């Protein structure tokens, strides 16, 4: 059998002879708060009074302005008078725990109310019914006074020490809100710049600085002489000095040649430099050679756009490693060349035959 939960009850465990079942008991009810109820009733009645006063004030001021303006414009402008001091009351409510902040909207509200009352009295005077104008203006003053007492009732006064603590907390909150606004604006601006650069096919910001241009890589066979040096006679008993070892071909050019102003050309140089790289560390070193002024994040972004998943931390670790040593080129051992004995020079020749 399915148990149904009745409103106003709660289910609790109940045991007899060690057997426990869930039973329903009356849920505790909140005690009636008469003060809270009265405040709600007063607030609702004041809202009705405010609506009636706004309608009546708008009709009277609209009738005054209707003499010199179209009807729709006259009544629209008439509503501005009451809306102004109502907004001031709302601001005063928001600052009810801070008397310094609440003072300015409170004074402005009374000033705007005085202007509205003056307009209503003027309408009564021009209509040859000054008494109706004065009574109509008093209706707005009564509503404003009632609302002022309601706001005073809800505003809880604080002692000086608590007021200082409240002001400090509010200042801290406002500072955090201001920082959030600045950071949001910064992120929005950075996103706009990134989208603009992407639309024009440019790299991300911070990667357009001039970088050295690589010199053409000489081939290994071009570094050697095309022809052997001329033969030289070596006296008997002397050793032939070992031939100079050819320098190994560099993986990439040793020094930059010129600065590259065009980011597109720089990207092409990086692509050409990465050809033949066999490891991520080698790729990082080659990009570092092309762009020595780049930071770790820029190098990681450049390789990531080319399909190599590398982080800035990995780039920093590679920058801290010692460069791999070049292989030692073994030089050939000296060897002796057996030369046949030289013939004696013939008389009168002055040299070898």
CSV table of C-alpha atoms in Angstrom, one decimal:
chain,number,residue,atom,x,y,z
A,1,UNK,CA,0.0,0.0,0.0
A,2,UNK,CA,1.4,3.4,-1.0
A,3,UNK,CA,1.6,5.9,1.8
A,4,UNK,CA,0.6,9.4,0.9
A,5,UNK,CA,2.2,12.4,2.5
A,6,UNK,CA,-0.2,15.0,3.8
A,7,UNK,CA,0.6,18.7,3.8
A,8,UNK,CA,1.6,20.0,7.2
A,9,UNK,CA,3.0,16.7,8.4
A,10,UNK,CA,6.4,15.1,8.4
A,11,UNK,CA,7.5,11.4,8.5
A,12,UNK,CA,9.6,10.2,11.4
A,13,UNK,CA,10.8,6.7,12.4
A,14,UNK,CA,8.7,5.0,15.2
A,15,UNK,CA,9.7,1.7,16.8
A,16,UNK,CA,7.8,-0.8,18.9
A,17,UNK,CA,9.4,-4.1,20.1
A,18,UNK,CA,12.4,-3.3,17.9
A,19,UNK,CA,10.3,-3.0,14.7
A,20,UNK,CA,10.6,0.5,13.1
A,21,UNK,CA,8.1,2.1,10.7
A,22,UNK,CA,7.8,5.6,9.3
A,23,UNK,CA,4.8,7.4,10.8
A,24,UNK,CA,3.4,10.9,10.1
A,25,UNK,CA,3.4,13.6,12.8
A,26,UNK,CA,2.3,17.2,12.7
A,27,UNK,CA,5.1,19.4,11.3
A,28,UNK,CA,6.2,22.2,13.6
A,29,UNK,CA,4.7,25.5,12.4
A,30,UNK,CA,6.4,28.9,12.4
A,31,UNK,CA,5.1,31.2,15.1
A,32,UNK,CA,3.0,34.1,13.7
A,33,UNK,CA,5.0,37.2,13.4
A,34,UNK,CA,2.5,40.0,13.9
A,35,UNK,CA,5.1,42.8,13.3
A,36,UNK,CA,6.1,41.4,10.0
A,37,UNK,CA,2.5,41.1,8.9
A,38,UNK,CA,1.7,44.7,9.9
A,39,UNK,CA,4.8,46.0,8.0
A,40,UNK,CA,3.7,44.1,4.9
A,41,UNK,CA,0.2,45.5,5.1
A,42,UNK,CA,1.5,49.0,5.6
A,43,UNK,CA,3.8,48.7,2.6
A,44,UNK,CA,1.0,47.4,0.4
A,45,UNK,CA,-1.3,50.2,1.4
A,46,UNK,CA,1.4,52.8,0.7
A,47,UNK,CA,2.0,51.3,-2.7
A,48,UNK,CA,-1.7,51.8,-3.5
A,49,UNK,CA,-1.6,55.4,-2.2
A,50,UNK,CA,1.5,56.1,-4.3
A,51,UNK,CA,-0.2,54.8,-7.5
A,52,UNK,CA,-3.3,57.0,-6.8
A,53,UNK,CA,-1.2,60.1,-6.2
A,54,UNK,CA,0.9,59.5,-9.3
A,55,UNK,CA,-2.3,59.2,-11.5
A,56,UNK,CA,-3.8,62.3,-10.0
A,57,UNK,CA,-0.7,64.3,-10.2
A,58,UNK,CA,-0.1,63.3,-13.8
A,59,UNK,CA,-3.6,64.3,-14.8
A,60,UNK,CA,-3.3,67.8,-13.2
A,61,UNK,CA,0.2,68.5,-14.6
A,62,UNK,CA,-0.8,67.1,-17.9
A,63,UNK,CA,-3.8,69.4,-18.0
A,64,UNK,CA,-1.4,72.3,-17.4
A,65,UNK,CA,1.0,71.3,-20.2
A,66,UNK,CA,-1.8,70.4,-22.5
A,67,UNK,CA,-2.4,74.2,-23.2
A,68,UNK,CA,0.9,74.5,-25.1
A,69,UNK,CA,1.8,70.9,-26.3
A,70,UNK,CA,0.1,67.9,-27.8
A,71,UNK,CA,-1.9,65.8,-25.4
A,72,UNK,CA,0.4,62.7,-25.6
A,73,UNK,CA,3.5,64.8,-25.1
A,74,UNK,CA,2.0,66.8,-22.2
A,75,UNK,CA,1.0,63.7,-20.2
A,76,UNK,CA,4.3,62.0,-20.9
A,77,UNK,CA,6.2,65.0,-19.5
A,78,UNK,CA,3.8,65.2,-16.6
A,79,UNK,CA,4.8,61.7,-15.4
A,80,UNK,CA,8.4,62.8,-15.2
A,81,UNK,CA,7.8,64.9,-12.1
A,82,UNK,CA,6.5,62.0,-10.0
A,83,UNK,CA,8.9,59.4,-11.4
A,84,UNK,CA,11.8,61.5,-10.3
A,85,UNK,CA,11.0,61.6,-6.6
A,86,UNK,CA,9.9,57.9,-6.7
A,87,UNK,CA,13.3,56.9,-8.0
A,88,UNK,CA,14.9,59.0,-5.2
A,89,UNK,CA,12.8,57.0,-2.7
A,90,UNK,CA,14.1,53.7,-4.2
A,91,UNK,CA,17.7,54.9,-3.9
A,92,UNK,CA,17.1,56.0,-0.4
A,93,UNK,CA,15.8,52.5,0.4
A,94,UNK,CA,18.9,50.9,-1.1
A,95,UNK,CA,21.1,53.0,1.1
A,96,UNK,CA,19.0,52.6,4.3
A,97,UNK,CA,21.9,51.2,6.3
A,98,UNK,CA,24.3,54.1,5.2
A,99,UNK,CA,23.0,57.5,6.3
A,100,UNK,CA,25.6,59.4,4.3
A,101,UNK,CA,24.6,57.7,1.1
A,102,UNK,CA,20.9,58.0,1.8
A,103,UNK,CA,21.0,61.7,2.5
A,104,UNK,CA,21.6,62.8,-1.1
A,105,UNK,CA,18.6,60.9,-2.7
A,106,UNK,CA,16.4,62.0,0.3
A,107,UNK,CA,17.1,65.7,-0.3
A,108,UNK,CA,16.7,65.3,-4.1
A,109,UNK,CA,13.3,63.5,-3.6
A,110,UNK,CA,11.9,66.4,-1.5
A,111,UNK,CA,13.1,68.9,-4.1
A,112,UNK,CA,11.4,67.0,-7.0
A,113,UNK,CA,8.3,66.7,-4.9
A,114,UNK,CA,8.2,70.4,-4.4
A,115,UNK,CA,8.5,71.0,-8.2
A,116,UNK,CA,5.6,68.6,-8.8
A,117,UNK,CA,3.4,70.3,-6.1
A,118,UNK,CA,4.2,73.7,-7.6
A,119,UNK,CA,3.1,72.5,-11.1
A,120,UNK,CA,-0.2,71.2,-9.6
A,121,UNK,CA,-0.9,74.5,-7.7
A,122,UNK,CA,-0.1,76.4,-10.9
A,123,UNK,CA,-2.7,74.4,-12.8
A,124,UNK,CA,-5.3,75.1,-10.2
A,125,UNK,CA,-4.4,78.9,-10.3
A,126,UNK,CA,-4.7,79.0,-14.1
A,127,UNK,CA,-8.0,77.0,-13.9
A,128,UNK,CA,-9.4,79.6,-11.5
A,129,UNK,CA,-9.7,76.8,-8.8
A,130,UNK,CA,-6.7,77.4,-6.5
A,131,UNK,CA,-8.2,75.4,-3.7
A,132,UNK,CA,-8.4,72.2,-5.8
A,133,UNK,CA,-4.8,72.8,-6.9
A,134,UNK,CA,-3.6,73.1,-3.3
A,135,UNK,CA,-5.5,70.0,-2.2
A,136,UNK,CA,-4.2,68.0,-5.2
A,137,UNK,CA,-0.6,69.1,-4.3
A,138,UNK,CA,-1.1,68.1,-0.7
A,139,UNK,CA,-2.1,64.6,-1.8
A,140,UNK,CA,1.4,64.1,-3.2
A,141,UNK,CA,3.0,65.5,-0.1
A,142,UNK,CA,1.0,63.1,2.1
A,143,UNK,CA,2.1,60.1,0.1
A,144,UNK,CA,5.7,61.2,0.2
A,145,UNK,CA,5.5,61.7,4.0
A,146,UNK,CA,4.0,58.3,4.5
A,147,UNK,CA,6.7,56.6,2.5
A,148,UNK,CA,9.4,58.6,4.3
A,149,UNK,CA,8.1,57.2,7.6
A,150,UNK,CA,8.0,53.6,6.1
A,151,UNK,CA,11.6,53.9,5.0
A,152,UNK,CA,12.7,55.2,8.4
A,153,UNK,CA,11.0,52.3,10.0
A,154,UNK,CA,12.9,49.8,7.8
A,155,UNK,CA,16.2,51.6,8.2
A,156,UNK,CA,18.0,50.0,11.1
A,157,UNK,CA,20.4,52.5,12.9
A,158,UNK,CA,23.9,51.1,13.6
A,159,UNK,CA,26.3,52.1,16.3
A,160,UNK,CA,29.4,54.0,15.3
A,161,UNK,CA,31.8,50.9,15.4
A,162,UNK,CA,29.4,48.7,13.5
A,163,UNK,CA,28.8,51.5,11.0
A,164,UNK,CA,32.5,51.8,10.3
A,165,UNK,CA,32.8,48.0,9.9
A,166,UNK,CA,29.8,48.1,7.5
A,167,UNK,CA,31.4,50.9,5.5
A,168,UNK,CA,34.7,49.0,5.2
A,169,UNK,CA,32.9,45.9,4.0
A,170,UNK,CA,30.9,47.8,1.5
A,171,UNK,CA,34.1,49.5,0.2
A,172,UNK,CA,35.8,46.1,-0.2
A,173,UNK,CA,32.8,44.8,-2.1
A,174,UNK,CA,32.7,47.9,-4.4
A,175,UNK,CA,36.5,47.4,-5.1
A,176,UNK,CA,35.9,43.8,-6.1
A,177,UNK,CA,33.0,44.9,-8.3
A,178,UNK,CA,35.2,47.5,-9.9
A,179,UNK,CA,38.0,45.0,-10.6
A,180,UNK,CA,35.5,42.6,-12.1
A,181,UNK,CA,34.3,45.3,-14.5
A,182,UNK,CA,37.8,46.2,-15.5
A,183,UNK,CA,38.8,42.5,-16.1
A,184,UNK,CA,35.6,41.9,-18.1
A,185,UNK,CA,36.3,44.9,-20.3
A,186,UNK,CA,40.0,43.8,-20.7
A,187,UNK,CA,38.9,40.3,-21.8
A,188,UNK,CA,36.3,41.7,-24.2
A,189,UNK,CA,39.0,43.9,-25.7
A,190,UNK,CA,41.5,41.1,-26.0
A,191,UNK,CA,38.9,38.9,-27.7
A,192,UNK,CA,38.0,41.6,-30.2
A,193,UNK,CA,41.7,42.1,-31.0
A,194,UNK,CA,42.2,38.4,-31.5
A,195,UNK,CA,39.2,38.1,-33.7
A,196,UNK,CA,40.3,41.1,-35.8
A,197,UNK,CA,43.8,39.6,-36.3
A,198,UNK,CA,42.4,36.3,-37.2
A,199,UNK,CA,40.1,37.9,-39.8
A,200,UNK,CA,43.2,39.5,-41.4
A,201,UNK,CA,45.3,36.3,-41.2
A,202,UNK,CA,47.8,37.7,-38.7
A,203,UNK,CA,49.3,35.8,-35.8
A,204,UNK,CA,48.3,36.4,-32.3
A,205,UNK,CA,49.3,39.6,-30.5
A,206,UNK,CA,52.9,39.7,-29.3
A,207,UNK,CA,54.3,37.6,-32.1
A,208,UNK,CA,54.9,40.3,-34.7
A,209,UNK,CA,58.2,41.6,-33.5
A,210,UNK,CA,61.1,41.6,-36.0
A,211,UNK,CA,63.2,38.4,-35.9
A,212,UNK,CA,66.4,37.6,-37.6
A,213,UNK,CA,66.3,36.0,-41.1
A,214,UNK,CA,68.2,32.8,-41.5
A,215,UNK,CA,71.1,32.7,-43.9
A,216,UNK,CA,71.0,30.0,-46.6
A,217,UNK,CA,72.4,26.7,-45.3
A,218,UNK,CA,75.6,25.7,-47.2
A,219,UNK,CA,75.7,22.1,-48.3
A,220,UNK,CA,78.4,19.8,-46.9
A,221,UNK,CA,80.0,19.2,-50.3
A,222,UNK,CA,80.2,22.9,-51.0
A,223,UNK,CA,82.2,23.5,-47.9
A,224,UNK,CA,85.0,21.3,-49.2
A,225,UNK,CA,87.4,22.2,-52.0
A,226,UNK,CA,86.4,21.0,-55.5
A,227,UNK,CA,90.0,20.0,-56.3
A,228,UNK,CA,92.8,18.6,-54.2
A,229,UNK,CA,95.7,21.0,-53.5
A,230,UNK,CA,98.7,20.9,-55.8
A,231,UNK,CA,101.3,18.2,-55.2
A,232,UNK,CA,104.2,19.1,-53.0
A,233,UNK,CA,107.5,17.2,-52.7
A,234,UNK,CA,108.1,16.0,-49.2
A,235,UNK,CA,111.7,15.1,-48.2
A,236,UNK,CA,112.4,11.6,-47.1
A,237,UNK,CA,111.8,11.0,-43.4
A,238,UNK,CA,109.2,13.7,-43.0
A,239,UNK,CA,105.5,12.9,-42.3
A,240,UNK,CA,102.6,14.2,-44.2
A,241,UNK,CA,100.4,16.5,-42.1
A,242,UNK,CA,96.8,15.3,-41.8
A,243,UNK,CA,94.3,17.0,-44.0
A,244,UNK,CA,91.9,19.4,-42.3
A,245,UNK,CA,88.7,17.9,-41.3
A,246,UNK,CA,85.6,19.2,-43.0
A,247,UNK,CA,83.3,21.0,-40.6
A,248,UNK,CA,80.0,19.1,-40.1
A,249,UNK,CA,76.9,20.5,-41.8
A,250,UNK,CA,75.0,22.7,-39.4
A,251,UNK,CA,71.4,21.8,-38.6
A,252,UNK,CA,70.4,25.4,-39.2
A,253,UNK,CA,72.3,28.6,-39.8
A,254,UNK,CA,74.5,29.8,-37.1
A,255,UNK,CA,73.7,33.5,-37.1
A,256,UNK,CA,70.7,35.5,-38.3
A,257,UNK,CA,71.1,37.5,-41.4
A,258,UNK,CA,68.5,40.3,-41.3
A,259,UNK,CA,65.3,41.3,-39.5
A,260,UNK,CA,62.0,40.1,-40.8
A,261,UNK,CA,59.2,42.7,-40.7
A,262,UNK,CA,56.4,40.6,-42.3
A,263,UNK,CA,54.7,38.1,-39.9
A,264,UNK,CA,53.7,35.9,-42.8
A,265,UNK,CA,57.4,35.6,-43.9
A,266,UNK,CA,58.4,34.8,-40.4
A,267,UNK,CA,55.8,32.0,-40.3
A,268,UNK,CA,57.2,30.6,-43.5
A,269,UNK,CA,60.8,30.7,-42.1
A,270,UNK,CA,59.6,28.8,-39.0
A,271,UNK,CA,57.9,26.2,-41.2
A,272,UNK,CA,61.1,25.8,-43.2
A,273,UNK,CA,63.2,25.6,-40.1
A,274,UNK,CA,61.1,22.8,-38.6
A,275,UNK,CA,61.5,20.5,-41.6
A,276,UNK,CA,63.5,17.5,-40.5
A,277,UNK,CA,63.1,18.0,-36.8
A,278,UNK,CA,62.8,14.6,-35.0
A,279,UNK,CA,61.8,15.6,-31.5
A,280,UNK,CA,59.8,18.3,-29.7
A,281,UNK,CA,63.0,19.5,-28.0
A,282,UNK,CA,64.7,20.0,-31.3
A,283,UNK,CA,61.6,21.9,-32.6
A,284,UNK,CA,61.8,24.2,-29.6
A,285,UNK,CA,65.5,24.9,-30.1
A,286,UNK,CA,65.0,25.7,-33.8
A,287,UNK,CA,62.1,28.1,-33.1
A,288,UNK,CA,64.2,29.7,-30.3
A,289,UNK,CA,67.0,30.1,-32.9
A,290,UNK,CA,64.7,31.8,-35.3
A,291,UNK,CA,63.0,34.0,-32.7
A,292,UNK,CA,65.4,34.5,-29.8
A,293,UNK,CA,63.2,37.3,-28.3
A,294,UNK,CA,60.1,35.2,-28.0
A,295,UNK,CA,59.0,34.0,-24.6
A,296,UNK,CA,58.1,30.5,-23.7
A,297,UNK,CA,54.3,31.1,-24.2
A,298,UNK,CA,54.8,32.4,-27.8
A,299,UNK,CA,57.0,29.5,-28.8
A,300,UNK,CA,54.5,27.0,-27.4
A,301,UNK,CA,51.6,28.8,-29.2
A,302,UNK,CA,53.6,28.7,-32.5
A,303,UNK,CA,54.2,25.0,-32.3
A,304,UNK,CA,50.7,24.2,-31.1
A,305,UNK,CA,49.2,25.9,-34.2
A,306,UNK,CA,51.4,23.6,-36.2
A,307,UNK,CA,49.9,20.5,-34.5
A,308,UNK,CA,52.6,19.9,-31.9
A,309,UNK,CA,51.1,19.9,-28.4
A,310,UNK,CA,53.7,21.7,-26.3
A,311,UNK,CA,53.2,23.8,-23.2
A,312,UNK,CA,55.2,26.9,-22.0
A,313,UNK,CA,56.6,24.9,-19.1
A,314,UNK,CA,58.0,22.3,-21.5
A,315,UNK,CA,59.6,25.1,-23.5
A,316,UNK,CA,61.2,26.5,-20.3
A,317,UNK,CA,62.5,23.1,-19.4
A,318,UNK,CA,64.1,22.7,-22.9
A,319,UNK,CA,65.7,26.1,-22.6
A,320,UNK,CA,67.3,25.1,-19.3
A,321,UNK,CA,68.8,21.9,-20.8
A,322,UNK,CA,72.4,21.9,-22.1
A,323,UNK,CA,72.6,21.7,-25.8
A,324,UNK,CA,73.5,18.2,-27.2
A,325,UNK,CA,77.2,17.9,-27.9
A,326,UNK,CA,78.3,17.6,-31.5
A,327,UNK,CA,79.8,14.3,-32.5
A,328,UNK,CA,83.6,14.3,-32.3
A,329,UNK,CA,85.2,13.9,-35.7
A,330,UNK,CA,88.1,11.4,-35.5
A,331,UNK,CA,91.1,12.7,-37.3
A,332,UNK,CA,93.3,10.2,-39.2
A,333,UNK,CA,96.5,9.2,-37.6
A,334,UNK,CA,99.7,10.5,-39.2
A,335,UNK,CA,101.1,8.2,-41.8
A,336,UNK,CA,104.5,7.9,-43.4
A,337,UNK,CA,104.9,8.2,-47.1
A,338,UNK,CA,107.8,6.3,-48.6
A,339,UNK,CA,109.6,8.3,-51.2
A,340,UNK,CA,112.2,6.9,-53.6
A,341,UNK,CA,115.6,8.4,-53.2
A,342,UNK,CA,116.1,11.5,-55.3
A,343,UNK,CA,118.6,11.4,-58.1
A,344,UNK,CA,121.6,13.6,-58.0
A,345,UNK,CA,121.3,16.8,-60.0
A,346,UNK,CA,123.2,16.9,-63.3
A,347,UNK,CA,125.9,19.4,-63.5
A,348,UNK,CA,124.9,22.7,-64.8
A,349,UNK,CA,121.1,22.2,-64.3
A,350,UNK,CA,121.0,23.8,-60.8
A,351,UNK,CA,118.1,21.7,-59.7
A,352,UNK,CA,116.3,18.4,-59.9
A,353,UNK,CA,116.1,16.6,-63.2
